[in-house]
mmCIF file of C-alpha atoms in Angstrom:
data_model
loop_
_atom_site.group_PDB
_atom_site.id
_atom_site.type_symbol
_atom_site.label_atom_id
_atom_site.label_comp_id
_atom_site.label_asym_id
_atom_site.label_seq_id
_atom_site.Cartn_x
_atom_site.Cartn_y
_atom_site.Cartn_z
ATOM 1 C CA UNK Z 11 -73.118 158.001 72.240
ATOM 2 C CA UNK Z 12 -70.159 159.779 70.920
ATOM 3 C CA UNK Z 13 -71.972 160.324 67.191
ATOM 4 C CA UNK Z 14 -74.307 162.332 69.112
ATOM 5 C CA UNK Z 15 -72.009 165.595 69.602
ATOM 6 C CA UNK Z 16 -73.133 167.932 67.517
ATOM 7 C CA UNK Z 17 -71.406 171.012 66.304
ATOM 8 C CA UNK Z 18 -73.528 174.117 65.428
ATOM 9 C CA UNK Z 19 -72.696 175.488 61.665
ATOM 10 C CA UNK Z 20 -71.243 179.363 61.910
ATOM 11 C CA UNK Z 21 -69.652 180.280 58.975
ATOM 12 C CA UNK Z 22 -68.038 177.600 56.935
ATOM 13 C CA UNK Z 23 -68.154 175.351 59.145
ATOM 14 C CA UNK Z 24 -69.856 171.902 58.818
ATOM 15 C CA UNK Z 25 -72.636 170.830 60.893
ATOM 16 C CA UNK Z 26 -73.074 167.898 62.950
ATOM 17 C CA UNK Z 27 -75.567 167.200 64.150
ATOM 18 C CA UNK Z 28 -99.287 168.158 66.742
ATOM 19 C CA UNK Z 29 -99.619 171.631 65.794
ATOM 20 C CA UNK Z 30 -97.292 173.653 66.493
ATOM 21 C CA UNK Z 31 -98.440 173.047 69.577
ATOM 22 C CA UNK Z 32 -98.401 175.394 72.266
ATOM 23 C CA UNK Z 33 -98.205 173.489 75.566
ATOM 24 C CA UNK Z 34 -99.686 175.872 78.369
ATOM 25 C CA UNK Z 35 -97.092 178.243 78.425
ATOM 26 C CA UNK Z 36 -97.578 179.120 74.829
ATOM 27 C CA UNK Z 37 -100.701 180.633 72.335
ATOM 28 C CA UNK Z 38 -102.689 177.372 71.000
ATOM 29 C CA UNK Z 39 -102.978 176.605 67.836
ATOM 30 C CA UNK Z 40 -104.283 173.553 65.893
ATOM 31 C CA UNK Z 41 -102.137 170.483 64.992
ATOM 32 C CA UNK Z 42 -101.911 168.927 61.397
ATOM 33 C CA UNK Z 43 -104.098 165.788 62.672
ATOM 34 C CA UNK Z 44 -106.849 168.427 64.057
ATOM 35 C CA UNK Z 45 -105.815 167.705 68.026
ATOM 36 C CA UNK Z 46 -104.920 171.000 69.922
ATOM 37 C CA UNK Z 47 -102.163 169.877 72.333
ATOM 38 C CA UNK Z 48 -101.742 170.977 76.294
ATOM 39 C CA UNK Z 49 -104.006 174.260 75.884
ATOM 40 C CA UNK Z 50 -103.380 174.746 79.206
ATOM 41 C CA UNK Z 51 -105.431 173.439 82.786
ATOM 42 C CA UNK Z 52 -107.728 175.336 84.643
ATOM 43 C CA UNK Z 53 -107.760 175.321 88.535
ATOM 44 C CA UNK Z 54 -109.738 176.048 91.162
ATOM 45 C CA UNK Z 55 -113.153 176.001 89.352
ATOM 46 C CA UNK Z 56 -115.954 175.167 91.640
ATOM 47 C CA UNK Z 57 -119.123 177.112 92.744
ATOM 48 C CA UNK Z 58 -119.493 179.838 90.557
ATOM 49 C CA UNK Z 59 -115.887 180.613 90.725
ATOM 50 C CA UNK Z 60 -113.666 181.266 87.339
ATOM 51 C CA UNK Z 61 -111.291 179.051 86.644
ATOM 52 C CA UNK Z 62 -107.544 180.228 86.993
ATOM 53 C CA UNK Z 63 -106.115 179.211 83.552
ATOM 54 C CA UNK Z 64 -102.016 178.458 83.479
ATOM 55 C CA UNK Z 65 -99.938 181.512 82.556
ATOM 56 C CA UNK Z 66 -99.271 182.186 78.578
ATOM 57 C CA UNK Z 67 -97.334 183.775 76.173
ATOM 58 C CA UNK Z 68 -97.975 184.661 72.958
ATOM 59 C CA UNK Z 69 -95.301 183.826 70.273
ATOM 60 C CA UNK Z 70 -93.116 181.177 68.408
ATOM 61 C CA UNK Z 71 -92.889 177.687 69.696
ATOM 62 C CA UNK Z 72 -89.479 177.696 71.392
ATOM 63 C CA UNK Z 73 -87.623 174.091 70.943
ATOM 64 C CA UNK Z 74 -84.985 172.985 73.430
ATOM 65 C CA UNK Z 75 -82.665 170.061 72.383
ATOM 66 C CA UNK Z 76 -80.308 168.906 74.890
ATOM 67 C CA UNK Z 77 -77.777 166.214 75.183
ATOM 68 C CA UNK Z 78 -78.063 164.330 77.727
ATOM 69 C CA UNK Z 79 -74.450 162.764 77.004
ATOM 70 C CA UNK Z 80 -73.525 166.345 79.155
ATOM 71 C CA UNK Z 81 -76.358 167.874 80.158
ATOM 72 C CA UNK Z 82 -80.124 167.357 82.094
ATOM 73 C CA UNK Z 83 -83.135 167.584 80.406
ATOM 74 C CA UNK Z 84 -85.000 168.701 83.606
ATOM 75 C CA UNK Z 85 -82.873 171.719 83.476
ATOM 76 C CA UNK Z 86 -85.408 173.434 80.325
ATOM 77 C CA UNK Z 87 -88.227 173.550 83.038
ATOM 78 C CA UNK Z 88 -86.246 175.885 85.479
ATOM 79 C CA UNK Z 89 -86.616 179.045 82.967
ATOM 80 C CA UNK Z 90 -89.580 180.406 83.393
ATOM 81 C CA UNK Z 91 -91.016 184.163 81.954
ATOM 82 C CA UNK Z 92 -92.034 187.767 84.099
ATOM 83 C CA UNK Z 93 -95.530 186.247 84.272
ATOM 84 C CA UNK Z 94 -94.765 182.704 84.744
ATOM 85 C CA UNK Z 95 -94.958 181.164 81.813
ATOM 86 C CA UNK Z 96 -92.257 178.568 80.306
ATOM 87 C CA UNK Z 97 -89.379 180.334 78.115
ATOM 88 C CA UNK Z 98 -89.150 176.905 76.080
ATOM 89 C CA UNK Z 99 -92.512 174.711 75.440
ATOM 90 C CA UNK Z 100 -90.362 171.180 73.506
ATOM 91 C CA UNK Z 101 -87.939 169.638 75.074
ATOM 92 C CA UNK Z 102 -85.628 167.248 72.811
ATOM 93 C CA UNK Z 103 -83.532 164.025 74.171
ATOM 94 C CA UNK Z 104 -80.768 164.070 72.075
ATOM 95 C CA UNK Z 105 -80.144 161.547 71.031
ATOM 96 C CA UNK Z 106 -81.508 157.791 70.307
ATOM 97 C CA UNK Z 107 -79.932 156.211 67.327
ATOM 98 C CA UNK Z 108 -80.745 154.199 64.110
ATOM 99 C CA UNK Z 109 -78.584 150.906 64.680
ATOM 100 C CA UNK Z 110 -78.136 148.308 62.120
ATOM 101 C CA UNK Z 111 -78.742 144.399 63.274
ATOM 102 C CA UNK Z 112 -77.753 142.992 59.940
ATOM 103 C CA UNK Z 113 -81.413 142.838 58.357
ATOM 104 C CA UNK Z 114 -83.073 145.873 59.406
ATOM 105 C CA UNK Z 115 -82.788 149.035 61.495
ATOM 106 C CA UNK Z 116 -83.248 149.079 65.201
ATOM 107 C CA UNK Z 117 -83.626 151.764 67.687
ATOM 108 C CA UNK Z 118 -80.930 152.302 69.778
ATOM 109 C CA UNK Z 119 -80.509 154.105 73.447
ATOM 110 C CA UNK Z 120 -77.431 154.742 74.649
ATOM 111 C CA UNK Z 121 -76.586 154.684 78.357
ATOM 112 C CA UNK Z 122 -77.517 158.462 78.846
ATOM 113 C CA UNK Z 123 -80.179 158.228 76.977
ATOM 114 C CA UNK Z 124 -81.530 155.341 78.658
ATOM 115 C CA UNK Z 125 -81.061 157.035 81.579
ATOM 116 C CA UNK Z 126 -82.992 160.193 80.974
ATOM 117 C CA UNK Z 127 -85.756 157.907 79.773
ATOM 118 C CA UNK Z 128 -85.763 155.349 83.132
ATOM 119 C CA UNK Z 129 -85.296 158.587 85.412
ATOM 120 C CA UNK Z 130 -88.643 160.170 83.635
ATOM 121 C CA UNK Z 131 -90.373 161.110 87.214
ATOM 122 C CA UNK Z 132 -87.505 163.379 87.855
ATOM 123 C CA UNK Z 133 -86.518 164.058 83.934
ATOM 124 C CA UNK Z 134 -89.732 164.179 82.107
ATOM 125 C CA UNK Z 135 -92.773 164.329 84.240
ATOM 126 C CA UNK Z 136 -91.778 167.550 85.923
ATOM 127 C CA UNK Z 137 -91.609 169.188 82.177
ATOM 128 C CA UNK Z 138 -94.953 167.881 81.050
ATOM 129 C CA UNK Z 139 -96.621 168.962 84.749
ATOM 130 C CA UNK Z 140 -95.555 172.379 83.294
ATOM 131 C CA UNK Z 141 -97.127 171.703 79.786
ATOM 132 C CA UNK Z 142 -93.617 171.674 78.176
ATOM 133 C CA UNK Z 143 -93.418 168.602 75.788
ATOM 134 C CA UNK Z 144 -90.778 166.338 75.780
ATOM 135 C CA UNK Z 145 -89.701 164.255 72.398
ATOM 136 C CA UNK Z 146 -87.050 161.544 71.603
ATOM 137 C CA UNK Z 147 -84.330 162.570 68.826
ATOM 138 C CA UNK Z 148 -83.252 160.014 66.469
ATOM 139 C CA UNK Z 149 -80.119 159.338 64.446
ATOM 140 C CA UNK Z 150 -78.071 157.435 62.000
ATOM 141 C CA UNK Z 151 -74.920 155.594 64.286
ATOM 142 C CA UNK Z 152 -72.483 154.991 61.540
ATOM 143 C CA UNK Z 153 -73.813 151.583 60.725
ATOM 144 C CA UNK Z 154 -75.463 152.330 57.751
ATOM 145 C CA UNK Z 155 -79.047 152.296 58.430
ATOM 146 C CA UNK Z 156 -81.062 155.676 58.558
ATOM 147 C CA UNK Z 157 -84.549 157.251 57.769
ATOM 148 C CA UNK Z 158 -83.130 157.757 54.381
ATOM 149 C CA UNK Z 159 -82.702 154.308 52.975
ATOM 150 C CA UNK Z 160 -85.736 151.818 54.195
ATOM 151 C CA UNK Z 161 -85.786 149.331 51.145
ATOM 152 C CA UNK Z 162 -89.778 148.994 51.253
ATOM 153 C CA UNK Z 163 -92.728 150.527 52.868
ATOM 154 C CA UNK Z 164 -92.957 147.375 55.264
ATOM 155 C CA UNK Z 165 -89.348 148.184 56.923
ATOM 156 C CA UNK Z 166 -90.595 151.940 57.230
ATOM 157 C CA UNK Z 167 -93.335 150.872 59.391
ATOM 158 C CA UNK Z 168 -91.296 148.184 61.632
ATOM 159 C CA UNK Z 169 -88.761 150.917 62.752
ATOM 160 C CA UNK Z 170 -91.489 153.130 62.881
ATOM 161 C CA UNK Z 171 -93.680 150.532 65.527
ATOM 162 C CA UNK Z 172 -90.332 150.505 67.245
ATOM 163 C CA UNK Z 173 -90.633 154.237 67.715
ATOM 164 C CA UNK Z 174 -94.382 154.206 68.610
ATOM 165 C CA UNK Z 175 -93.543 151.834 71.004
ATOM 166 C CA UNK Z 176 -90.994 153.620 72.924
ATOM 167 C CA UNK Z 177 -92.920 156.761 72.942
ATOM 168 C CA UNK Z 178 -95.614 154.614 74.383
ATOM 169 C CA UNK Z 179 -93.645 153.322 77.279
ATOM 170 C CA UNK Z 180 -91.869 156.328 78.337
ATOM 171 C CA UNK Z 181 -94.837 158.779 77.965
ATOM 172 C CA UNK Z 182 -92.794 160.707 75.139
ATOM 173 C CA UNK Z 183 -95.021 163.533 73.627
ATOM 174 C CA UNK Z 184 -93.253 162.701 70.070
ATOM 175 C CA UNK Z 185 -89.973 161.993 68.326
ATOM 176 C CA UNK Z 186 -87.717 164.278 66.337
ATOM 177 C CA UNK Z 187 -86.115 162.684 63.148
ATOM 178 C CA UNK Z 188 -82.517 163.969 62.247
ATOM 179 C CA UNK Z 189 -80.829 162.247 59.131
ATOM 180 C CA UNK Z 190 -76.888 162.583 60.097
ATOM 181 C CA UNK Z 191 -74.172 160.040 61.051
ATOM 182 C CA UNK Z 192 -76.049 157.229 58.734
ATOM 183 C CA UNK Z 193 -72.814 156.210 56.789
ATOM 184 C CA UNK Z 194 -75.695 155.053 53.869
ATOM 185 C CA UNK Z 195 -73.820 151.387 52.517
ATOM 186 C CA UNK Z 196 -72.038 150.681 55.155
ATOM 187 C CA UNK Z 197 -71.840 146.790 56.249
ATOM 188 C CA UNK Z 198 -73.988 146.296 52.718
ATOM 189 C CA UNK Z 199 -77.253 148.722 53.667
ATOM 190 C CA UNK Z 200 -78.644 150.756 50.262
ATOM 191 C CA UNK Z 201 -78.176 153.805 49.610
ATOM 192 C CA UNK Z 202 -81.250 156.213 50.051
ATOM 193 C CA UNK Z 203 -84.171 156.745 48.273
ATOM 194 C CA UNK Z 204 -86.720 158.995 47.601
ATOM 195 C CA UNK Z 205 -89.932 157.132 49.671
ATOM 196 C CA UNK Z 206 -87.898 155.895 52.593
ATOM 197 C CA UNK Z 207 -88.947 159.243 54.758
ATOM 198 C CA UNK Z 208 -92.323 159.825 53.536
ATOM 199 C CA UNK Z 209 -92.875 156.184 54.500
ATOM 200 C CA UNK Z 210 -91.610 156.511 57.354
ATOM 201 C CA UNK Z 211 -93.250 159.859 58.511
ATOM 202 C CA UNK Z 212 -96.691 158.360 57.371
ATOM 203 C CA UNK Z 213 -96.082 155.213 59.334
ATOM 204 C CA UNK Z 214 -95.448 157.199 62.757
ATOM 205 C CA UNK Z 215 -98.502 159.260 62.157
ATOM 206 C CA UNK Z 216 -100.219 156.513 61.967
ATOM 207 C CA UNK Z 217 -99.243 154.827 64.728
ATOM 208 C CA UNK Z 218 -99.006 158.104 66.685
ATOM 209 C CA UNK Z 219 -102.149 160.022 66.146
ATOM 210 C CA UNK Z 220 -101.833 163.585 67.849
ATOM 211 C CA UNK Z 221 -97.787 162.911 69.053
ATOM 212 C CA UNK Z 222 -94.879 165.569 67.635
ATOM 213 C CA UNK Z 223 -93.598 164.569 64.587
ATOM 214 C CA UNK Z 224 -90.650 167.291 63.900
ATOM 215 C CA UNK Z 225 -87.504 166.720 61.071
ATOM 216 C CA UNK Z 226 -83.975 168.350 61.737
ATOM 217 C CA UNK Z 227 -83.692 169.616 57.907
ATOM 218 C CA UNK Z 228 -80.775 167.905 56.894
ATOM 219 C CA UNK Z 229 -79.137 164.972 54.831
ATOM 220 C CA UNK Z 230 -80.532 162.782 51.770
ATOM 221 C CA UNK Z 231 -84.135 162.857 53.806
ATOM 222 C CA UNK Z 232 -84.128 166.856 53.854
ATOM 223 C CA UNK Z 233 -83.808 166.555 49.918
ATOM 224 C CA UNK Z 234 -86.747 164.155 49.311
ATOM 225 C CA UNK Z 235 -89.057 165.729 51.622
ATOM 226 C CA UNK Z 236 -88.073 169.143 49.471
ATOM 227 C CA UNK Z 237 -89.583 167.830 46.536
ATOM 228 C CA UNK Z 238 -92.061 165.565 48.039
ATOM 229 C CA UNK Z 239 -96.021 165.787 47.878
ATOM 230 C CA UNK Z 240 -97.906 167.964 50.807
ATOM 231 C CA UNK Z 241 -99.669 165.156 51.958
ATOM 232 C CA UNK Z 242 -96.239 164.497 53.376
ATOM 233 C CA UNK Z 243 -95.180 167.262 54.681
ATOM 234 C CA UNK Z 244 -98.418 168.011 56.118
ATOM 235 C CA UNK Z 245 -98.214 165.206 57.983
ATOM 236 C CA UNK Z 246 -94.969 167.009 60.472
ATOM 237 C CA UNK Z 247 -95.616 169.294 63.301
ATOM 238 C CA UNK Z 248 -92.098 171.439 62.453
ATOM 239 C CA UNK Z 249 -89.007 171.611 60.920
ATOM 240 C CA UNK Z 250 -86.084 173.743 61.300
ATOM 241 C CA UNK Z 251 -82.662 175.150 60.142
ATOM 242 C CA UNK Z 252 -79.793 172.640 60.654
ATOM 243 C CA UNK Z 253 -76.867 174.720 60.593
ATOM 244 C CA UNK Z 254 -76.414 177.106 63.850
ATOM 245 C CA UNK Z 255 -75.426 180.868 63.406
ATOM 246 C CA UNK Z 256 -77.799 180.801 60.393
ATOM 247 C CA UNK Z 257 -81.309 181.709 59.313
ATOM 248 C CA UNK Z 258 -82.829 179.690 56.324
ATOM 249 C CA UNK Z 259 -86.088 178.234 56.029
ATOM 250 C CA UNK Z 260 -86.643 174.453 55.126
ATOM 251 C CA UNK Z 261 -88.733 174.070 52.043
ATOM 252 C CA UNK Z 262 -90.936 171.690 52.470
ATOM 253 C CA UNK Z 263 -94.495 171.140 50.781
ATOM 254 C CA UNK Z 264 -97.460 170.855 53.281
ATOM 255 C CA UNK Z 265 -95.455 172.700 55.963
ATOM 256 C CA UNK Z 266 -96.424 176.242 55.929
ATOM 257 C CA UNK Z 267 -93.655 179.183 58.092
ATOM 258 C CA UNK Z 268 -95.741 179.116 60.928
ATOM 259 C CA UNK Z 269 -94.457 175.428 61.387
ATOM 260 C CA UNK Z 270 -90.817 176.433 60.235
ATOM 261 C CA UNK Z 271 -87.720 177.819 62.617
ATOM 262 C CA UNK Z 272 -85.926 179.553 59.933
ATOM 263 C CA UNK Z 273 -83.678 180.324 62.819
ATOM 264 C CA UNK Z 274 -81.212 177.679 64.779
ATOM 265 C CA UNK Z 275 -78.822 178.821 68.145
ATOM 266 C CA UNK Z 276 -76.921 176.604 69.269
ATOM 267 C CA UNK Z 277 -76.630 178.110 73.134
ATOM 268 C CA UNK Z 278 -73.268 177.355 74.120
ATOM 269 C CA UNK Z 279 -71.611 178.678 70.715
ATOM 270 C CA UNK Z 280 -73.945 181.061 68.789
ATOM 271 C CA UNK Z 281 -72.925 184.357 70.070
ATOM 272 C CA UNK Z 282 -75.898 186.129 72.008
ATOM 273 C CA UNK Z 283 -75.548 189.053 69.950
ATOM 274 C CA UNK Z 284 -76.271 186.645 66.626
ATOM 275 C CA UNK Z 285 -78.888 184.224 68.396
ATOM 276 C CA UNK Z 286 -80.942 187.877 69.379
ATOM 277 C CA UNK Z 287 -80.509 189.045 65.556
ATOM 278 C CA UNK Z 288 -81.669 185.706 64.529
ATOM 279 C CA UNK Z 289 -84.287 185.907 67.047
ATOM 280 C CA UNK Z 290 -85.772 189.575 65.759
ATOM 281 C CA UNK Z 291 -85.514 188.297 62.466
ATOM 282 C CA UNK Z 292 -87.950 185.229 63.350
ATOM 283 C CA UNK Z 293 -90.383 188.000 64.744
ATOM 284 C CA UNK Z 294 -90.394 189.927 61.808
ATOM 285 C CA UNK Z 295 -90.845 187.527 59.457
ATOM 286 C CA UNK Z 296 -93.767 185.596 60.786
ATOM 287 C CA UNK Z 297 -92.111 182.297 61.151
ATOM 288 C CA UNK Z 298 -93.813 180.478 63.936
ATOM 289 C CA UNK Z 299 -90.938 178.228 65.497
ATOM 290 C CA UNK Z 300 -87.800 179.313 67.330
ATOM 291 C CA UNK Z 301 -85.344 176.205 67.675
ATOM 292 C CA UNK Z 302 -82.181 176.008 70.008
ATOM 293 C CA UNK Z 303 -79.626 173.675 70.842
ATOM 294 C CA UNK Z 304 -77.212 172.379 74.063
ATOM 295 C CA UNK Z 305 -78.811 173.989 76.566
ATOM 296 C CA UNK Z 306 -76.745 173.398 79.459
ATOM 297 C CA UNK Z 307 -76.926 172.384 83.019
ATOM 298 C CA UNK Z 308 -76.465 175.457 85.279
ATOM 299 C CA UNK Z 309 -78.045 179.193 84.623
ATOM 300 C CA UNK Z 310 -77.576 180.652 81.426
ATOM 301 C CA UNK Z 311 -80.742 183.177 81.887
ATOM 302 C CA UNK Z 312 -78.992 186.211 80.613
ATOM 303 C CA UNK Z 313 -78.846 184.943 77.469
ATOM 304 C CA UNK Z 314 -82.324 183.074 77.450
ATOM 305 C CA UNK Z 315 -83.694 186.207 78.481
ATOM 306 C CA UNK Z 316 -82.138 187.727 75.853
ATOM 307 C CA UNK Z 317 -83.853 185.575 73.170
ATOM 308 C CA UNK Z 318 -87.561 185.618 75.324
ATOM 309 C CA UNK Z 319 -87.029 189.140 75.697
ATOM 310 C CA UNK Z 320 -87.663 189.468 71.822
ATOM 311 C CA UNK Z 321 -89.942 186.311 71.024
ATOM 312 C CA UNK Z 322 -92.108 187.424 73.956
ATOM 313 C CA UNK Z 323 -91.795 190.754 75.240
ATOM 314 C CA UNK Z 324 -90.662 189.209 78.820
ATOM 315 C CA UNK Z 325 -87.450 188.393 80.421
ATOM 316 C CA UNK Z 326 -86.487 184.784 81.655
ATOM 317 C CA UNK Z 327 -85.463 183.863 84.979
ATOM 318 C CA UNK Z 328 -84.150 180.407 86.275
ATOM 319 C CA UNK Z 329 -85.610 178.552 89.458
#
């Protein structure tokens, strides 16, 4: 999917682009819709004996997009902390697109994508074993449709059964919503509105009762959220900072910091020296998410560590 390249924002340049849960690797906490997620298995319990609980870490919840045009998603489980517990607890597919048929949106895979999703016992299931979850990304392709611009309510909630429904079937954990690459009126789609994304978010909860909801803060959707009602925004697990190299909170009703990444690193560009500032700045400040981007195949633990070595007062290794 060539729109899915995305380019981290440093400087002036442009970006492209339930709960905070805390799988086992991570300090629980509740979700939005009252469900604690992955809190963690216990082992060995049997006559008398106390059961041996999965290692944690106390901290933010550290998010892990990768493309899978490049890169393998099974690659986030290999980093692991001092006391064996995961450096990253979300792992993102991106991404899966919003196509245009002529009369309504569809969801769209691309052959990578597809891929990653088919291949699940090697890609996916070896992440959730671990407790990390795994969501589906999901963005405009250029055709004009996007999670900005759903006419009505009713074609909210079709693309959003098409969602449910691929979560569903690949054992997704949840889906990430990122409004770039639409091209809003293109091949005679409207232009967005102020409903289409609370309909759309309130449709997938719905239909996905204790699954991630999460919202890359960006694009005509990032805007109506920003002035929407709580019940809204309440309705998301996170959100986060679009543009890489930066540190700015999304504003969004409903959502409090401890559900925000102020911070976003885009690995393979954000200096390490700028993605640990951004990190120590996410620890001071209380903000309970720490998002990066384009983690690649191969060992890059020196600068993982880097970041864990801050969030969590451990270093990373790879395995």
């Amino acid at each position: 999917m060539k729109k899915s390249t995305k380019f981290g924002i440093i400087a002036a340049i442009a970006a492209m682009v339930a709960a905070p849960l805390v799988p086992s690797a991570a300090s629980a906490a509740p979700s939005p819709t009252g469900l604690s997620h992955g809190v963690g298995a216990h082992h060995g319990v049997g006559h008398g004996a106390q059961p041996h609980a999965a290692p944690t870490k106390s901290g933010p919840t550290s998010i892990a997009y990768v493309e899978v045009n490049n890169d393998q998603l099974a690659n986030v489980g290999r980093y692991t902390l001092a006391n064996g517990a995961n450096a990253f607890d979300v792992a993102i597919i991106f991404a899966a697109n919003i196509n245009w048929d002529g009369t309504k949106a569809v969801l769209y895979n691309n052959e990578n994508v597809q891929r990653t999703l088919d291949d699940a016992a090697t890609q996916i299931r070896p992440l959730q074993a671990k407790g990390i979850k795994v969501s589906l990304s999901i963005l405009g392709n250029h055709q004009g449709a996007g999670i900005a611009n759903f006419p009505t309510q009713a074609a909210a909630s079709d693309f959003a059964a098409q969602v449910s429904a691929t979560v569903a079937k690949y054992g997704l954990d949840g889906v990430d919503l990122d409004d770039e690459y639409s091209d809003y009126g293109a091949n005679g789609t409207p232009q967005p509105n102020q409903q289409s994304i609370g309909w759309l978010i309130s449709a997938l909860r719905a239909d996905m009762p204790g699954k991630l909801i999460s919202f890359y803060d960006i694009g005509p959707a990032s805007s109506a959220l920003a002035s929407s009602s709580s019940t809204i925004g309440s309705q998301l697990d996170y959100a986060w900072n679009p543009y890489y190299g930066s540190y700015s909170a999304p504003s969004i009703p409903g959502l409090g910091k401890d559900r925000l990444s102020a911070a976003a690193v885009d690995i393979q560009n954000t200096s390490q020296s700028t993605a640990v500032s951004l990190a120590t700045r996410t620890k001071a400040d209380g903000y309970g998410v720490f998002m990066t981007y384009n983690l690649p195949d191969g060992d890059v633990s020196p600068y993982v560590s880097s970041l864990t070595q801050v969030l969590y007062g451990q270093a990373a290794s790879y395995h």
